[in-house]
XYZ file of C-alpha atoms in Angstrom:
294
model
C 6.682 31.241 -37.290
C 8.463 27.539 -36.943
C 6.269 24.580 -38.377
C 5.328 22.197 -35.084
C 5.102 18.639 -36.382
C 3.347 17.978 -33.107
C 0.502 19.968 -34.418
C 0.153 17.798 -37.131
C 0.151 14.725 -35.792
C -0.349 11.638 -38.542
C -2.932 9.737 -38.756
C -2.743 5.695 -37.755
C -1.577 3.390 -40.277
C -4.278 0.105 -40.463
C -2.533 -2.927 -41.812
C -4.326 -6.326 -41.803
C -2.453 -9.494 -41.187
C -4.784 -12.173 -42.935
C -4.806 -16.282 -42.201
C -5.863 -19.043 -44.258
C -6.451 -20.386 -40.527
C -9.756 -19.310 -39.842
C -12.068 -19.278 -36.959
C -9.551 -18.609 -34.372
C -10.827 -14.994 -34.213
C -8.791 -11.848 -34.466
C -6.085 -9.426 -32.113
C -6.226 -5.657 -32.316
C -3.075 -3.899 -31.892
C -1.116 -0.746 -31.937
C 2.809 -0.700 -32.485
C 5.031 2.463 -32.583
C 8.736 3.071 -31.689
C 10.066 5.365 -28.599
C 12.328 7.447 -30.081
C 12.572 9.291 -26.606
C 12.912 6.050 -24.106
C 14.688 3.583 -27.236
C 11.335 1.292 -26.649
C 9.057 -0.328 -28.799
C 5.882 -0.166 -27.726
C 3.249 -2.699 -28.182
C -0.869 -1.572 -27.085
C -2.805 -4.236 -26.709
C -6.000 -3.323 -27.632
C -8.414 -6.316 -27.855
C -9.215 -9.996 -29.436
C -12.855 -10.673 -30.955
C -14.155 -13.952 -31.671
C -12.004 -15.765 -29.598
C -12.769 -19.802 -29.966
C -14.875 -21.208 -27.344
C -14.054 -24.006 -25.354
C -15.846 -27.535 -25.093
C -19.499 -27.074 -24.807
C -19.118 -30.388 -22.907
C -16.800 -29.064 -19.775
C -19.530 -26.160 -18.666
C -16.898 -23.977 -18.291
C -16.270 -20.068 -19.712
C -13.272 -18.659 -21.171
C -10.899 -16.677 -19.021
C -8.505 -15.524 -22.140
C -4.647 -13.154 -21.488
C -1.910 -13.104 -23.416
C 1.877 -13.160 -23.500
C 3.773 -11.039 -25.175
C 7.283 -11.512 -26.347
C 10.074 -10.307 -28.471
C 12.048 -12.661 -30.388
C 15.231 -12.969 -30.086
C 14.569 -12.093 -27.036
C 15.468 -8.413 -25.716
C 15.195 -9.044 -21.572
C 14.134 -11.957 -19.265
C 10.925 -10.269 -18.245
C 7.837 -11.858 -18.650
C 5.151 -9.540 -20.079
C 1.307 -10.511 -19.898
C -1.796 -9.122 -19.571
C -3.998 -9.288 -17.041
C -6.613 -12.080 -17.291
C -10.465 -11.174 -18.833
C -13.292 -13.036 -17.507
C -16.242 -14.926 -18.837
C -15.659 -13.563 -22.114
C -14.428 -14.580 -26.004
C -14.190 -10.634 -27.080
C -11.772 -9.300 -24.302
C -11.054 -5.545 -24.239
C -7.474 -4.770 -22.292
C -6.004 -1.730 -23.767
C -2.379 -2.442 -21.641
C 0.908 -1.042 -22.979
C 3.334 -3.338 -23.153
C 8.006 -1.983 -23.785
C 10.425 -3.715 -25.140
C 13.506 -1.832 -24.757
C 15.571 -2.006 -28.170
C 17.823 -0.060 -30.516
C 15.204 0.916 -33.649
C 17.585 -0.405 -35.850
C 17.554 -3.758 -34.718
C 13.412 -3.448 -34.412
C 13.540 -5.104 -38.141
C 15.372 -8.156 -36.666
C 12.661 -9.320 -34.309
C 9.125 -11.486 -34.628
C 6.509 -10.112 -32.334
C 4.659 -13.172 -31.094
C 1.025 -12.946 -28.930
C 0.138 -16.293 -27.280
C -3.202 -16.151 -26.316
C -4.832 -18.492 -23.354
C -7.835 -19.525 -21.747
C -6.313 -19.183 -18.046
C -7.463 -21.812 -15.226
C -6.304 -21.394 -12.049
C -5.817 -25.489 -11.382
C -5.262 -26.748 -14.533
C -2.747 -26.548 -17.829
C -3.861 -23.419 -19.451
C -5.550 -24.108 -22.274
C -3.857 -22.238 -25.893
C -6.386 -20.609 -27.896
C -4.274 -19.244 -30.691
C -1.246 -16.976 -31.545
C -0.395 -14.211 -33.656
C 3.149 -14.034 -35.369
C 3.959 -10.129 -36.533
C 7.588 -10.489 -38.446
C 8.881 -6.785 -37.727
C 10.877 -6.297 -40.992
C 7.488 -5.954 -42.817
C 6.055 -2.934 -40.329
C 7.085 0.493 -40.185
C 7.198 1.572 -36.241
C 8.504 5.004 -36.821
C 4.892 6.176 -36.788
C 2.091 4.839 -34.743
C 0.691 1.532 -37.152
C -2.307 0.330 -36.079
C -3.136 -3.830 -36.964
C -6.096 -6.430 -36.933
C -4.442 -9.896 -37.031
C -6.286 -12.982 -37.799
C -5.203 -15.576 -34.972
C -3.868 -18.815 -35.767
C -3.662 -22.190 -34.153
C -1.028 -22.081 -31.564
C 2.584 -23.888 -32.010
C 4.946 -24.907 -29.309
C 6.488 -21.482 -27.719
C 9.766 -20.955 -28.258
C 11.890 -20.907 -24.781
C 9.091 -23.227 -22.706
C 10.168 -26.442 -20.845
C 7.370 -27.324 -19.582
C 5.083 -26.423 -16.261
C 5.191 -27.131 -12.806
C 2.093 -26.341 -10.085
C 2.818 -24.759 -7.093
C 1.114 -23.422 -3.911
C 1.666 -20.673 -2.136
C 0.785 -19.688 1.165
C 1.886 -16.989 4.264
C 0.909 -17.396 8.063
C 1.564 -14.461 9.836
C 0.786 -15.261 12.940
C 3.755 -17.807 12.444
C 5.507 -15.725 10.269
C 5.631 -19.069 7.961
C 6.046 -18.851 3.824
C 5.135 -22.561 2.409
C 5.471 -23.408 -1.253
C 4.166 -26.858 -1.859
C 5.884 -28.136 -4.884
C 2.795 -30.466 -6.294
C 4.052 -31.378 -9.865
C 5.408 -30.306 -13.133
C 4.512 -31.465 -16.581
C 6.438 -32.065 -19.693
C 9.840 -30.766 -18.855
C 12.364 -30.636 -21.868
C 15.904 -32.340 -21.836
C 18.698 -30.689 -24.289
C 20.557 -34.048 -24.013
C 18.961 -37.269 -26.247
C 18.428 -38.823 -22.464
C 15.240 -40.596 -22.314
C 13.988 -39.353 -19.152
C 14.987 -37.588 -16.377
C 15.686 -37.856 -12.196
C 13.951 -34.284 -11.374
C 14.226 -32.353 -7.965
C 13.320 -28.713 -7.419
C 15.587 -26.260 -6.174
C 13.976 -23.078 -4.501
C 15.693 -19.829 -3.321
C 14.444 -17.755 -0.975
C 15.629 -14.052 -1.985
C 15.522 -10.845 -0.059
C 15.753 -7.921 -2.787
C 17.643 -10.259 -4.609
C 19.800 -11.317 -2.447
C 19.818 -15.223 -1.840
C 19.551 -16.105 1.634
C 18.110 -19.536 2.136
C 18.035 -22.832 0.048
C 15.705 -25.555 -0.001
C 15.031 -28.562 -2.339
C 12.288 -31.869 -2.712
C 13.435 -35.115 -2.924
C 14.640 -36.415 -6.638
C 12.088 -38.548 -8.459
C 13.910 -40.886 -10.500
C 12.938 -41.311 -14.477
C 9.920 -39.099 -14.985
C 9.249 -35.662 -17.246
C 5.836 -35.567 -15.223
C 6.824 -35.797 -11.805
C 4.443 -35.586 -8.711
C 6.348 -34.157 -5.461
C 3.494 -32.676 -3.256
C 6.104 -31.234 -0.842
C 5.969 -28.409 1.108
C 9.297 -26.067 1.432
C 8.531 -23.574 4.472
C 10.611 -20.421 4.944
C 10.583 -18.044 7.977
C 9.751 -14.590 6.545
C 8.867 -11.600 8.888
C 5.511 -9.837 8.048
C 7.751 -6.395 7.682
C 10.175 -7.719 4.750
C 7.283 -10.116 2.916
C 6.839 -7.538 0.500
C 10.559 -7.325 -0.634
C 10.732 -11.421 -1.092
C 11.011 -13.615 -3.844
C 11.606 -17.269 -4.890
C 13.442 -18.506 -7.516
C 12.263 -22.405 -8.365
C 14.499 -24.123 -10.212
C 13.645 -27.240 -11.622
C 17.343 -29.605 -11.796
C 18.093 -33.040 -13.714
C 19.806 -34.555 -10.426
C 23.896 -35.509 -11.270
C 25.735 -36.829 -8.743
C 28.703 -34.752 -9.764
C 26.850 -31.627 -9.081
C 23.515 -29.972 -9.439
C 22.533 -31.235 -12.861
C 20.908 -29.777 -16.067
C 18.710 -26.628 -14.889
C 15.701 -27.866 -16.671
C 13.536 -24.851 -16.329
C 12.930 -22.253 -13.861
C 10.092 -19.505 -13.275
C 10.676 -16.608 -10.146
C 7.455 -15.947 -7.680
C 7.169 -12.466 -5.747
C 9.069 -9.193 -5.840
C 7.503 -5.812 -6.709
C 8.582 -5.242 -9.833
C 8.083 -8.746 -11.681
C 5.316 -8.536 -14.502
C 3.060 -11.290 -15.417
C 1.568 -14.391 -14.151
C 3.735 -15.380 -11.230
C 3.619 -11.872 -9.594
C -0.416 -12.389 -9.744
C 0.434 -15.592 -8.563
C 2.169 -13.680 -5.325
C -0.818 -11.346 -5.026
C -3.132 -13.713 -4.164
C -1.407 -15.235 -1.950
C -0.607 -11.902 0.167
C -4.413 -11.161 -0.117
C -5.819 -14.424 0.750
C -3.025 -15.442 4.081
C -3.841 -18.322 5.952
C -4.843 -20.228 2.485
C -3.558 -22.209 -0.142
C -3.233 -20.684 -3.404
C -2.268 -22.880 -6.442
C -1.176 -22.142 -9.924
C 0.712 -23.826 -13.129
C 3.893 -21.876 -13.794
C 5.758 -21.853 -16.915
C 9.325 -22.636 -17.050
C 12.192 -21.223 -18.504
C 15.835 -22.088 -19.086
């Protein structure tokens, strides 16, 4: 004769988070707290109305989104996969960020939303900024969120295109480094003498080091060299590279500038779909802009 709660499950809350900044479109979310796994749990449901991009390029919008936590929880990199042709994606992806729930009040859920292109800067479409104080998780809460012209993203310094491809008859990784694009200096140094740094990890474990040459006083350098690793065809899949972009010091390494990780199984987000392609495409060249990290 015990009362089951589970039987009596409550119904969604709907909150709507409004914008004076129209015309961006809106996001459709879900948000609830794990009280079993200590996670909060962000479903991604959609975006409508999405703005389209210059009638004048010809081209159609490719729109994801990243999804972070701030202050940050982990270094993972969550995103969703990438929608094509379209301005009113559906994804409905689940997305954890694993947290105590009394420190879920702390944290500003941000959604950067992007028209992906797979050879150019990815173009921002808008953001959504969800200050977690003012939602209740402990039940399911569902939210419609206008979006709003996107601001610089916390944690970014800046992007660098690389190009990834595997052999196998050679047994031959290459990662051209082509070029990287706005990197950030903590110092008030006017420029910088960037080289890339790039570790080749086995389940990661470092085992091999290689780096460009430095180009002296440039935050938009062009390299367009190619790194190539030896990598059996058996142990590709448990492989990884760690780029790490480096103000060159001749004391030492330098500032790390920013620094974004390619491969491994269990890596979410752009630069394991980066990895994909390359495994399912071998014998070609596969570029992509990566964002970087400190």
């Amino acid at each position: 004769g015990a009362i089951r709660p589970d039987l009596y499950p409550r119904k969604d809350i709907v909150l709507q988070q409004s914008s004076l900044d129209g015309g961006q479109g809106r996001l459709h979310t879900r948000l609830k707290y794990d009280f079993r796994t200590c996670d909060l749990v962000v479903h991604l449901i959609e975006a409508q109305d999405l703005p389209p991009p210059d009638p004048i390029s010809g081209t159609f919008s490719d729109p994801y989104i990243r999804i972070s936590l701030l202050p940050n929880v982990d270094e993972r990199v969550r995103q969703s996969s990438v929608k094509r042709r379209t301005l009113n994606p559906y994804f409905n992806e689940y997305f954890k960020f694993p947290l105590d729930f009394d420190d879920v009040k702390d944290k500003t859920l941000l959604f950067h939303l992007y028209d992906y292109d797979k050879f150019s800067r990815h173009t921002p479409m808008g953001e959504v900024e969800i200050a977690m104080a003012n939602v209740d998780v402990s039940n399911s809460v569902e939210m419609w969120c206008d979006v709003q012209r996107q601001h610089k993203v916390a944690g970014e310094s800046g992007e660098i295109l690389l190009s990834l491809s595997y052999l196998p008859t050679a047994e031959r990784l290459t990662l051209v480094v082509m070029k990287a694009k706005d990197l950030k200096l903590s110092t008030a140094a006017p420029s910088a003498d960037p080289y890339v740094r790039v570790c080749l990890m086995v389940e990661g474990k470092k085992v091999k080091r290689k780096k460009t040459s430095v180009r002296r006083g440039s935050v938009n350098p062009v390299w367009n060299e190619g790194l190539a690793f030896n990598v059996p065809a058996e142990i590709l899949p448990k492989v990884s590279l760690e780029v790490c972009v480096q103000d060159h010091d001749l004391l030492g390494h330098g500032e790390l500038l920013g620094r974004c990780l390619l491969g491994g199984t269990d890596r979410p987000g752009e630069d394991q779909g980066h990895w994909k392609d390359m495994l399912t495409n071998q014998r070609k060249s596969v570029a992509m802009w990566h964002v970087l990290r400190k």
